[in-house]
Coordinates of C-alpha atoms and ligand atoms in Angstrom, one line a residue:
X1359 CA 5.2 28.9 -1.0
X1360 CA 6.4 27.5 -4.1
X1361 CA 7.6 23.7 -4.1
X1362 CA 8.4 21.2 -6.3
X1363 CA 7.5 17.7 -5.9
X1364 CA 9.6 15.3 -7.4
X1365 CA 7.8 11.5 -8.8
X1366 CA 4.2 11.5 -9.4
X1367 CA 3.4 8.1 -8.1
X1368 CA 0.8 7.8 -5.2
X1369 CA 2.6 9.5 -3.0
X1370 CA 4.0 12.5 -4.9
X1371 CA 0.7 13.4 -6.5
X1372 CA -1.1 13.5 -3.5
X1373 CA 1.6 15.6 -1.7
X1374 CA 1.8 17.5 -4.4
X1375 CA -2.6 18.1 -4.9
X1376 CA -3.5 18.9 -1.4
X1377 CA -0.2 21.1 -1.0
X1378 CA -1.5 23.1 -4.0
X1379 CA -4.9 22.8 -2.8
X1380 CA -4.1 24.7 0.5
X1381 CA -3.0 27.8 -1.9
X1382 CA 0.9 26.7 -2.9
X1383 CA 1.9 27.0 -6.2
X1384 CA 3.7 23.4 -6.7
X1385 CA 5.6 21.5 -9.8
X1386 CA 5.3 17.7 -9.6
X1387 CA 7.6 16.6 -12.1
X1388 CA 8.0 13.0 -13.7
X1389 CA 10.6 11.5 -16.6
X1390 CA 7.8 9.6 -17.5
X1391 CA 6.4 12.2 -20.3
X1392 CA 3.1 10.4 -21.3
X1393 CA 2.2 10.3 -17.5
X1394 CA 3.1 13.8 -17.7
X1395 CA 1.0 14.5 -20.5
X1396 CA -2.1 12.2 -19.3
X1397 CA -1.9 14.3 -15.8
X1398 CA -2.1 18.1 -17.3
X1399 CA -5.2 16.9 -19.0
X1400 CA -6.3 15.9 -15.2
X1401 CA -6.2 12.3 -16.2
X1402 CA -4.7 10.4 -12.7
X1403 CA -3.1 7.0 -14.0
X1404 CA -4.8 5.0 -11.4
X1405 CA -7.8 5.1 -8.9
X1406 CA -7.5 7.0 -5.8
X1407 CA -10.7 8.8 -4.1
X1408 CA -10.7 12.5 -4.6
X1409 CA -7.5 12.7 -6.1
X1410 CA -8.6 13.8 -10.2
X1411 CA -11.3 16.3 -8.5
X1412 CA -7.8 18.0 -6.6
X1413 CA -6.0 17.8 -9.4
X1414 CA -8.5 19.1 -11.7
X1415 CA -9.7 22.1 -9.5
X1416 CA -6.0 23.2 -8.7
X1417 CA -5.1 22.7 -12.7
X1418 CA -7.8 25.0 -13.5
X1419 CA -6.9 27.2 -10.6
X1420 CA -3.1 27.4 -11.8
X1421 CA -1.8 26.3 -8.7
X1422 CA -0.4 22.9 -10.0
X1423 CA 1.8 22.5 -12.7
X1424 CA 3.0 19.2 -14.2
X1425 CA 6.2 18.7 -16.3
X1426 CA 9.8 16.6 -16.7
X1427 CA 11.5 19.8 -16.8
X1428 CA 13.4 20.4 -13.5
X1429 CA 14.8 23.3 -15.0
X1430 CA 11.6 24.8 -15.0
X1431 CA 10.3 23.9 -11.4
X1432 CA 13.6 23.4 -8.9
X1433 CA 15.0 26.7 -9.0
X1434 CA 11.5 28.7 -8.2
X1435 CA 10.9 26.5 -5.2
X1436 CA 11.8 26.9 -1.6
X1437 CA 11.8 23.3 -1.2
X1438 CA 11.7 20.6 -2.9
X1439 CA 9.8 17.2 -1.5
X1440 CA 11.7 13.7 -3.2
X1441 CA 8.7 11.4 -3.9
X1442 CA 10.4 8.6 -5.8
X1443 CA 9.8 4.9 -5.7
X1444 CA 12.4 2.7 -3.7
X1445 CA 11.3 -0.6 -4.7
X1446 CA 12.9 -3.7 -3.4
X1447 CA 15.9 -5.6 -4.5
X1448 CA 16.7 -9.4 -4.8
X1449 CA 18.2 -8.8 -1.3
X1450 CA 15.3 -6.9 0.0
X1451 CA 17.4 -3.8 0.3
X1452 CA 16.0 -0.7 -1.3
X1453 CA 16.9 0.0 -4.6
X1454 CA 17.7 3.9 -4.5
X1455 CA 18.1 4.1 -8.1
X1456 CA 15.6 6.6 -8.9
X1457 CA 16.4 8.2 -5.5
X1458 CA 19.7 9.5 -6.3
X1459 CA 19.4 10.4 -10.0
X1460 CA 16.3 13.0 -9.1
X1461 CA 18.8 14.2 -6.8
X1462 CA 21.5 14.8 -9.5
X1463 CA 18.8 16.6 -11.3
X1464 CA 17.5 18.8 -8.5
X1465 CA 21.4 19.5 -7.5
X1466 CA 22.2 20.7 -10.9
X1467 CA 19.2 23.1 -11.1
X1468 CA 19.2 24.7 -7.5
X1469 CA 19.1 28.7 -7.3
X1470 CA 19.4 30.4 -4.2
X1471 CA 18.9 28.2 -0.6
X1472 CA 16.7 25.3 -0.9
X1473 CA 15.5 22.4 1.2
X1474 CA 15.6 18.9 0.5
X1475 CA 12.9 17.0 1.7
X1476 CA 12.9 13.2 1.3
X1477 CA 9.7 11.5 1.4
X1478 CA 10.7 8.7 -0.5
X1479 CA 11.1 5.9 2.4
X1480 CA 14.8 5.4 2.4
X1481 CA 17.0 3.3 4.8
X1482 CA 18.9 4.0 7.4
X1483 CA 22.7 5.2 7.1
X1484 CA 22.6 7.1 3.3
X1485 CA 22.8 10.0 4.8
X1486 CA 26.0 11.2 3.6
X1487 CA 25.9 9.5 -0.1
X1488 CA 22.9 12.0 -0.2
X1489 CA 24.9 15.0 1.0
X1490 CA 28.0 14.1 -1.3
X1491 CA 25.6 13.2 -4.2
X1492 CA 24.2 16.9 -4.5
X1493 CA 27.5 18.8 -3.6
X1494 CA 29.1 17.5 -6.4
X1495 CA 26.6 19.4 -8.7
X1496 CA 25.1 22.1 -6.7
X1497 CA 26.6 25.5 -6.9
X1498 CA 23.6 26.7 -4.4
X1499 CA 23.1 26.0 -0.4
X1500 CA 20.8 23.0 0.5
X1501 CA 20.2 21.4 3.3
X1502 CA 18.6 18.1 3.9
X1503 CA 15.1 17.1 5.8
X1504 CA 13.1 13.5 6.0
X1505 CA 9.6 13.9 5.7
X1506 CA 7.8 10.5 5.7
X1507 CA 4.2 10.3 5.0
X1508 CA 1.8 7.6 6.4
X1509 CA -0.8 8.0 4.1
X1510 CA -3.0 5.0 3.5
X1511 CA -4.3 3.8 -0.6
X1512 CA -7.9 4.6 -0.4
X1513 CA -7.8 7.3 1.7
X1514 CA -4.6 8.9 0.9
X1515 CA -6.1 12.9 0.5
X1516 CA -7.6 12.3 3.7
X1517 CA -5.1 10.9 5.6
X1518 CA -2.8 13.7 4.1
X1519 CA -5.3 17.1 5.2
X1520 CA -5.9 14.9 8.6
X1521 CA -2.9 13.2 9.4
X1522 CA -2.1 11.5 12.9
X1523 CA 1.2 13.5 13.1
X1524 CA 3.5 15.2 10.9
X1525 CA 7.3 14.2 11.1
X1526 CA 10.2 17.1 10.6
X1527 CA 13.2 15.1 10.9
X1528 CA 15.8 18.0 10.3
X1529 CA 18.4 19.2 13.0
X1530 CA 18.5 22.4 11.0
X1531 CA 16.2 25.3 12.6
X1532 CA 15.8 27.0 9.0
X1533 CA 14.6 23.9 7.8
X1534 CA 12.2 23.0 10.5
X1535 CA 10.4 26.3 10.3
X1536 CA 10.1 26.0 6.6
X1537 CA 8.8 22.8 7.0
X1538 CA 6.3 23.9 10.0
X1539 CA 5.1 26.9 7.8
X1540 CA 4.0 24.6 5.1
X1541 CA 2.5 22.3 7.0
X1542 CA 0.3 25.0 9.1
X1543 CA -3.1 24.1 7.7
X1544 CA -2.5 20.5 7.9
X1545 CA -3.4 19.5 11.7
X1546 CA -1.7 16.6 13.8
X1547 CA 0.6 16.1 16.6
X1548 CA 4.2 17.8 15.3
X1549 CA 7.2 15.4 15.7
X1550 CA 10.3 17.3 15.0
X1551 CA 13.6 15.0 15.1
X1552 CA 16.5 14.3 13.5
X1553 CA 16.5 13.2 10.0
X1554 CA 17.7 9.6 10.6
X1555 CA 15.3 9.3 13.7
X1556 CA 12.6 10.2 11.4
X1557 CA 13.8 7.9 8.2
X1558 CA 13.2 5.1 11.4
X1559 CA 9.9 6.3 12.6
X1560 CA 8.5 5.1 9.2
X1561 CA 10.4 2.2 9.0
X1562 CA 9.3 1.0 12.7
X1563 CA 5.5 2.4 12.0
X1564 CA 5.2 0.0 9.1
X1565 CA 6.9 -2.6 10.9
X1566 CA 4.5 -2.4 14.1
X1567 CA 1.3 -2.8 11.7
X1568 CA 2.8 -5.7 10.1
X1569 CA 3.6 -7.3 13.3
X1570 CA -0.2 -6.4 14.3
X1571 CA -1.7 -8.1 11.1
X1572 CA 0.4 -11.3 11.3
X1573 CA -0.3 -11.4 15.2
X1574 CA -3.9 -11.3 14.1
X1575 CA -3.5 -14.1 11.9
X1576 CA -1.2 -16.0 14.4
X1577 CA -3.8 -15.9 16.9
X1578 CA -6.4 -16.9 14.1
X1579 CA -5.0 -20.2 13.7
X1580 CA -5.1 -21.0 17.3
X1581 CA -8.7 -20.0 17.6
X1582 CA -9.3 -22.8 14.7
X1583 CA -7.0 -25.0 16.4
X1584 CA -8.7 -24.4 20.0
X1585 CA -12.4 -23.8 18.7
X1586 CA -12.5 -20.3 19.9
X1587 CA -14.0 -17.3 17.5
X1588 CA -11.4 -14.8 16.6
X1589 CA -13.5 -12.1 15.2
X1590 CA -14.3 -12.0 19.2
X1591 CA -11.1 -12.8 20.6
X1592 CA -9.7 -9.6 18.7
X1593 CA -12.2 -7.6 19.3
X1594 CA -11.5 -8.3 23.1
X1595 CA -8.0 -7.7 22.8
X1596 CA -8.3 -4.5 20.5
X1597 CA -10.9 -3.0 23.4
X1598 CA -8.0 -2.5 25.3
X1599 CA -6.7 1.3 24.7
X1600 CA -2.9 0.2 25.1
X1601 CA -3.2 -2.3 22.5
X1602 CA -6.4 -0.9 19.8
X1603 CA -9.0 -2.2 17.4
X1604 CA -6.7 -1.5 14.4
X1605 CA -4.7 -3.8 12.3
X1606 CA -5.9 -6.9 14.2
X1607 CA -7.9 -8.3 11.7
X1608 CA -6.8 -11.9 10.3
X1609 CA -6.6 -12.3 6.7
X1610 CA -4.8 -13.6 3.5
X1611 CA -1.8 -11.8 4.8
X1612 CA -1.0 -7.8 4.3
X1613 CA -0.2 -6.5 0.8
X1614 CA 0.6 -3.4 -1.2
X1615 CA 3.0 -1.2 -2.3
X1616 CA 5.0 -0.7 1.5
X1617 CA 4.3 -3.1 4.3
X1618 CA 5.7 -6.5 2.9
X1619 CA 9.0 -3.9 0.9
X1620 CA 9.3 -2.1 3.8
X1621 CA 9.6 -5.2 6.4
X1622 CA 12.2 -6.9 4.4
X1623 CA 14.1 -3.5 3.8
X1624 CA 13.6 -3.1 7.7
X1625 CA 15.2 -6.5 8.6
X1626 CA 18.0 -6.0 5.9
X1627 CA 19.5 -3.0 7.1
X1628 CA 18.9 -3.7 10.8
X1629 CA 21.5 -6.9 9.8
X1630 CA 23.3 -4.2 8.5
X1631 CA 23.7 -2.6 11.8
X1632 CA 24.6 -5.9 13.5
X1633 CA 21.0 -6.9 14.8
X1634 CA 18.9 -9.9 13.8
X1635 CA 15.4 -8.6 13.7
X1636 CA 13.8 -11.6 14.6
X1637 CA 10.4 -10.5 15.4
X1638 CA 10.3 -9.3 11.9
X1639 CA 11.6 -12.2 9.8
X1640 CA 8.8 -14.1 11.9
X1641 CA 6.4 -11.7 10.6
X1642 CA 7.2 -12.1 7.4
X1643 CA 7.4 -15.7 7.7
X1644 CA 3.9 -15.9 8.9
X1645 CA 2.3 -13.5 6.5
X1646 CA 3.7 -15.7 3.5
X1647 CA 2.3 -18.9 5.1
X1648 CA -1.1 -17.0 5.1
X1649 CA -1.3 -17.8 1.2
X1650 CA -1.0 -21.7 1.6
X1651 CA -2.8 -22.1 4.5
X1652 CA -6.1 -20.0 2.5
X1653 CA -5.0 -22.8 -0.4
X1654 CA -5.4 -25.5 1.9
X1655 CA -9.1 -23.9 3.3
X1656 CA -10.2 -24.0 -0.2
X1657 CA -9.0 -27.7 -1.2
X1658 CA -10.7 -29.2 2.2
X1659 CA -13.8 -27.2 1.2
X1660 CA -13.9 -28.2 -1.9
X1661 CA -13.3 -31.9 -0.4
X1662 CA -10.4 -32.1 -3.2
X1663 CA -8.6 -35.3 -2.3
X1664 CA -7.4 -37.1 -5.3
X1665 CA -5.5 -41.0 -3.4
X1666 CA -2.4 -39.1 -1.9
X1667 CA -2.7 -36.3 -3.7
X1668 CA -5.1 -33.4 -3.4
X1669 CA -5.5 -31.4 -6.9
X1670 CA -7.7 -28.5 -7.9
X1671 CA -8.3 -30.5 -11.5
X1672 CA -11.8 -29.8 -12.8
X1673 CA -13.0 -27.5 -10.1
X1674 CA -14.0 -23.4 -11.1
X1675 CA -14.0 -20.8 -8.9
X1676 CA -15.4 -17.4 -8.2
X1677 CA -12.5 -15.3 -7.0
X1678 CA -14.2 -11.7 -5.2
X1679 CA -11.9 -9.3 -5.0
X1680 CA -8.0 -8.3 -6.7
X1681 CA -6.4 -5.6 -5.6
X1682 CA -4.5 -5.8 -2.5
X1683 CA -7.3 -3.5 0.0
X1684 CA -10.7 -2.6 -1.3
X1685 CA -10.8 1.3 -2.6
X1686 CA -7.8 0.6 -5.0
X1687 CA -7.2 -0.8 -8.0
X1688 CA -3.6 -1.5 -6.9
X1689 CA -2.1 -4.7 -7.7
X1690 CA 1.4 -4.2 -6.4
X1691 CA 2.0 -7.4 -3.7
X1692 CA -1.8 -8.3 -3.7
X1693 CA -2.3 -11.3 -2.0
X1694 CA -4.5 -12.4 -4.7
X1695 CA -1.8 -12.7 -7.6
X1696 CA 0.1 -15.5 -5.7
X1697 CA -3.5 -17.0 -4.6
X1698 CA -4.9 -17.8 -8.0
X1699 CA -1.5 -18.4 -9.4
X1700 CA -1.2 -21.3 -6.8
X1701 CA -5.1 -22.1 -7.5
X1702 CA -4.0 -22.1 -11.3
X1703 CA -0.5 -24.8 -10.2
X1704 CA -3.1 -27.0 -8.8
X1705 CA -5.8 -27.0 -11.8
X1706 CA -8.3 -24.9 -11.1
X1707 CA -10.1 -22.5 -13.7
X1708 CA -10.4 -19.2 -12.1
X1709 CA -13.1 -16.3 -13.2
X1710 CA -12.7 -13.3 -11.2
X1711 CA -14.3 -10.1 -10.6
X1712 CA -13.2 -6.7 -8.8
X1713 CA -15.0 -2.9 -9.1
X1714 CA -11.7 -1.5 -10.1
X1715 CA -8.6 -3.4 -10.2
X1716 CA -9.3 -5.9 -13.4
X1717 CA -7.8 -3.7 -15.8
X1718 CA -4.1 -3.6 -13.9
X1719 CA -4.9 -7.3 -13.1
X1720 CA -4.8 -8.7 -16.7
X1721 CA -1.4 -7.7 -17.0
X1722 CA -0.4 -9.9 -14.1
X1723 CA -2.7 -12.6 -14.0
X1724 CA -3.3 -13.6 -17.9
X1725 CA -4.6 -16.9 -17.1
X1726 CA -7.5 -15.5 -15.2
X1727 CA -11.6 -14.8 -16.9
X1728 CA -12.3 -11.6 -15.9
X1729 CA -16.2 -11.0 -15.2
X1730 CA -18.1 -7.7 -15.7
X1731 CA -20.0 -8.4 -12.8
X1732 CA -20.4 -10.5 -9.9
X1733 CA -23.1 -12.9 -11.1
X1734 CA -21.4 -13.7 -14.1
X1735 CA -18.5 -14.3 -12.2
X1736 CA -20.3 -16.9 -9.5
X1737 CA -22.3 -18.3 -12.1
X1738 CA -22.0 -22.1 -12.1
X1739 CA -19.0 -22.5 -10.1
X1740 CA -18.0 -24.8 -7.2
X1741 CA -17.1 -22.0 -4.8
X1742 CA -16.8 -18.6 -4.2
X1743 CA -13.7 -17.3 -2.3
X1744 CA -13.3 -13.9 -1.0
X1745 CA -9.8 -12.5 -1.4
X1746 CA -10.4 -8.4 -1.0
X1747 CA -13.0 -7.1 1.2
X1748 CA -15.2 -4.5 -1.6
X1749 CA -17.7 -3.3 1.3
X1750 CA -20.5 -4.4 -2.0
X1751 CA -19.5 -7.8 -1.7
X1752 CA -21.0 -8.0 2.4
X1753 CA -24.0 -7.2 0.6
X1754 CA -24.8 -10.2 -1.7
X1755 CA -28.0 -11.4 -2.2
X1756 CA -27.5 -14.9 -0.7
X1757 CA -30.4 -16.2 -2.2
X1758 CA -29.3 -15.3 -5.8
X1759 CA -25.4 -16.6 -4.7
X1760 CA -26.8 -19.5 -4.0
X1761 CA -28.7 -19.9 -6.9
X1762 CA -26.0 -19.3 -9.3
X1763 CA -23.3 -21.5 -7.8
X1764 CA -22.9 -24.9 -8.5
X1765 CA -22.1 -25.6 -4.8
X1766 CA -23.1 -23.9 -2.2
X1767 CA -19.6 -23.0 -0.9
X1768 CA -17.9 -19.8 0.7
X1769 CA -14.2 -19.7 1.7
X1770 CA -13.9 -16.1 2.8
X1771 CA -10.3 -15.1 3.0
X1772 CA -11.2 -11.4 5.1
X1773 CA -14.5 -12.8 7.2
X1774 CA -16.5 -10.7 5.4
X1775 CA -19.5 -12.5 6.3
X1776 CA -21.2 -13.2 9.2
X1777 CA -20.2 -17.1 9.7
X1778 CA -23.6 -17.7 11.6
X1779 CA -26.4 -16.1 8.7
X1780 CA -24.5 -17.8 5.9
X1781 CA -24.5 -21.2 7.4
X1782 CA -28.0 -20.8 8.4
X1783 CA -28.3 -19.6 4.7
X1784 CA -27.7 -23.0 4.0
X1785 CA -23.5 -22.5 2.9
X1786 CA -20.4 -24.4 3.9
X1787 CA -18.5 -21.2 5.3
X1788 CA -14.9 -21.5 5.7
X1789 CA -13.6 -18.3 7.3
X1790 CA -10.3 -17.1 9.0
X1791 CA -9.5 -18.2 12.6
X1792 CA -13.5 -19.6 13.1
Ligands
UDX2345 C1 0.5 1.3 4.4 C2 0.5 2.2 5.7 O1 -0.7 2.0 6.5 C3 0.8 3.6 5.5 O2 0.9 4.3 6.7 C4 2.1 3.7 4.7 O3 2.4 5.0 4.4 C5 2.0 2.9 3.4 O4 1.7 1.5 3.7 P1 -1.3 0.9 2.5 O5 -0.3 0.1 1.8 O6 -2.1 1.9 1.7 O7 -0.7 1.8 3.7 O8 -2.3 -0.1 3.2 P2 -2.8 -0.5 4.6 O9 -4.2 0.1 4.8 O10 -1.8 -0.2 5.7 O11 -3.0 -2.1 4.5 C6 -1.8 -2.9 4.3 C7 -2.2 -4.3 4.1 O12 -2.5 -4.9 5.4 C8 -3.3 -4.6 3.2 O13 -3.0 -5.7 2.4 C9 -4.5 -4.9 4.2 O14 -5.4 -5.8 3.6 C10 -3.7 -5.6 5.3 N1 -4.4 -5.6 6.6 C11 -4.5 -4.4 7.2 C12 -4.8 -6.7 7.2 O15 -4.7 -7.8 6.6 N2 -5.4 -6.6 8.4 C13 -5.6 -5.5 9.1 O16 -6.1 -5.5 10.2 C14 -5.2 -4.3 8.4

């Protein structure tokens, strides 16, 4: 089949390599041009396992073509699959900016029946602005499908070929077997809905792991509070097949480029359908309190009490770990950037190190020394404090951490460690919830 892919952000490119790798011919088009440029020479603008070798191969192969024409992609394809960004606005609704001018562009440059497909995670109750929005340019039919994906940074190609379900949210039958055809060689349980039923399927799936992760944490900081070990605790509760392992681990708070945007964007328009989503503002509430209360772990650590006030002056840190989830070098919501800016606030000198996401960090974090490696980065400092958790970093030599560091001090924002063998080590160890 022949398809077009509108945006070639995470989720457009990966849609559109492994759609192409299972033997579509697919256009993923972009108005960025030097992003368009970069990607027909196979170069991906930013990290994501497996992804340049897909591109690559199905470049060479001539089965994906990149370009900002849509006059040269929309009116081949059967369907084409809207992967634009909705980011967030003041309000926390989602700005469908970019959403609805790449559908002025695909409306104006339809031939012959084609399907939308929106994978783009919109909200609730645009359903007809969509509609209205193409027939005013579209001299062709079309018809309208959602599409979400669930696909994780990291493991995105995976997740994508191997997915836990595929969702056809479409009342029209033409649509839905276009749809099922395509997605043949992909396996997963089918869910085929109606469009706004499957818009919310995304919405609540994000929303439940949220919930999970700030439960997690919830329940960390009455395990401190109580003396109990959550690491246990969780893993008890997770045993239970109703409930699951995933998700429940305590943290710095969940980041990235969809949970936190999609919670507020979830408790925003359920306001806007008369309901008060209080389970979700809570959520939220608790995952932002995550960053202080890892600030306040690191200044009793550090024993930082200055008369009244407690400041950071004088004292350097180690900071392991930037982008939001190891596997990444994604920055966007990364529960590091409001970390070190705090640890910055309170006059701290931070030098941090991360296997891929320094380069997108020194555009957000200026004020930060960025170390080649993780000995340089420890290196005479009072404390090291784990913010992502890079599988490498579990395997420090804690002889040589020790060494380096000025104080033997560990304030592990993911428990990393294993509390137990780095305090018999001979380190403080603060973890999360034990
Ligand atoms: C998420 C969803 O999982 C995916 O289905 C959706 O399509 C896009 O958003 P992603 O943003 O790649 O994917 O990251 P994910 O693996 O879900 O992690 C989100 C955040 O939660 C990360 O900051 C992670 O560190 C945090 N997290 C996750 C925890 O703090 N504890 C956990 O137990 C799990």
């Amino acid at each position: 089949m022949t398809i077009t892919v509108i945006g070639a952000g995470y989720v457009g490119l990966v849609t559109a390599a492994v759609f192409a790798e299972l033997g579509n011919k697919v256009y993923c088009v972009d108005v960025i041009k030097d992003k368009i440029d970069e990607l027909k020479r196979g170069e991906v603008p930013f990290f994501e396992p497996m992804l340049s070798d897909y591109i690559k191969k199905n470049l060479k192969e001539k089965r994906l073509f990149f370009t900002t024409s849509y006059s040269e992609s929309v009116p081949k394809s059967k369907t084409v699959f809207i992967c634009v960004g909705t980011p967030p606005k003041t309000n926390g609704e989602a700005d469908l900016s970019f959403l609805f001018s790449a559908l002025r562009q695909t409306a104006k440059n339809l031939s012959g029946y084609t399907l939308i497909t929106i994978k783009s995670t919109i909200p609730i109750g645009y359903e007809d602005d969509l509609e209205e929005t193409v027939r005013k340019y579209a001299k062709e039919k079309f018809e309208f499908a959602a599409s979400p994906e669930f696909l994780r940074e990291g493991t995105a190609i995976a997740d994508t070929l191997h997915p836990d379900r595929i969702v056809i949210g479409s009342s029209s039958k033409k649509a839905q077997k276009m749809l099922l055809e395509l997605h043949a060689p992909i396996s997963g349980e089918r869910i085929i809905t109606d469009m706004r039923s499957a818009q919310l399927i995304k919405y609540a799936s994000n929303a439940l792991l949220a919930t999970k992760v700030s439960f997690a944490n919830s329940i960390a900081i009455l395990c401190e509070k109580m003396n109990a070990n959550v690491t246990k605790v969780l893993a008890g509760v997770g045993a239970d097949r109703r409930i699951g392992h995933p998700f429940l681990y305590p943290g710095v708070g969940y980041g990235g480029s969809c949970l936190p945007k999609d919670v507020l964007a979830f408790i925003a328009q359920s306001t806007r359908f008369d309901y008060d989503f209080e389970l979700l503002r809570a959520v939220d509430s608790i995952n932002n309190d995550q960053i202080e209360r890892f600030i306040n772990k690191i200044r009793e650590a550090l024993e930082a009490k200055e008369g009244k006030r407690i400041n950071l002056d004088g004292f350097s840190l180690a900071i392991l770990g930037l982008a939001f989830k190891p596997n990444t070098d994604d920055m966007r919501d990364a529960p590091s950037i409001k970390i070190i800016n705090r640890l910055i606030d309170l006059g701290a000198k931070i030098t941090a190190h991360d296997p891929r996401a320094m380069v997108n960090a020194k555009k957000i974090l200026p004020h930060v020394t960025y170390a080649t490696d993780i000995s340089k980065a420890i290196q005479g400092k009072d404390a090291l404090v784990i913010v992502t958790e890079w599988p490498q970093f579990a395997q420090l030599d804690l002889k040589q951490v020790k060494k380096l560091l000025k104080k033997p001090i560990i304030i592990d924002g993911r428990n990393l460690f294993n509390a137990q063998k780095i305090k018999e080590a001979g380190f403080k160890y603060v973890g999360i919830g034990q």
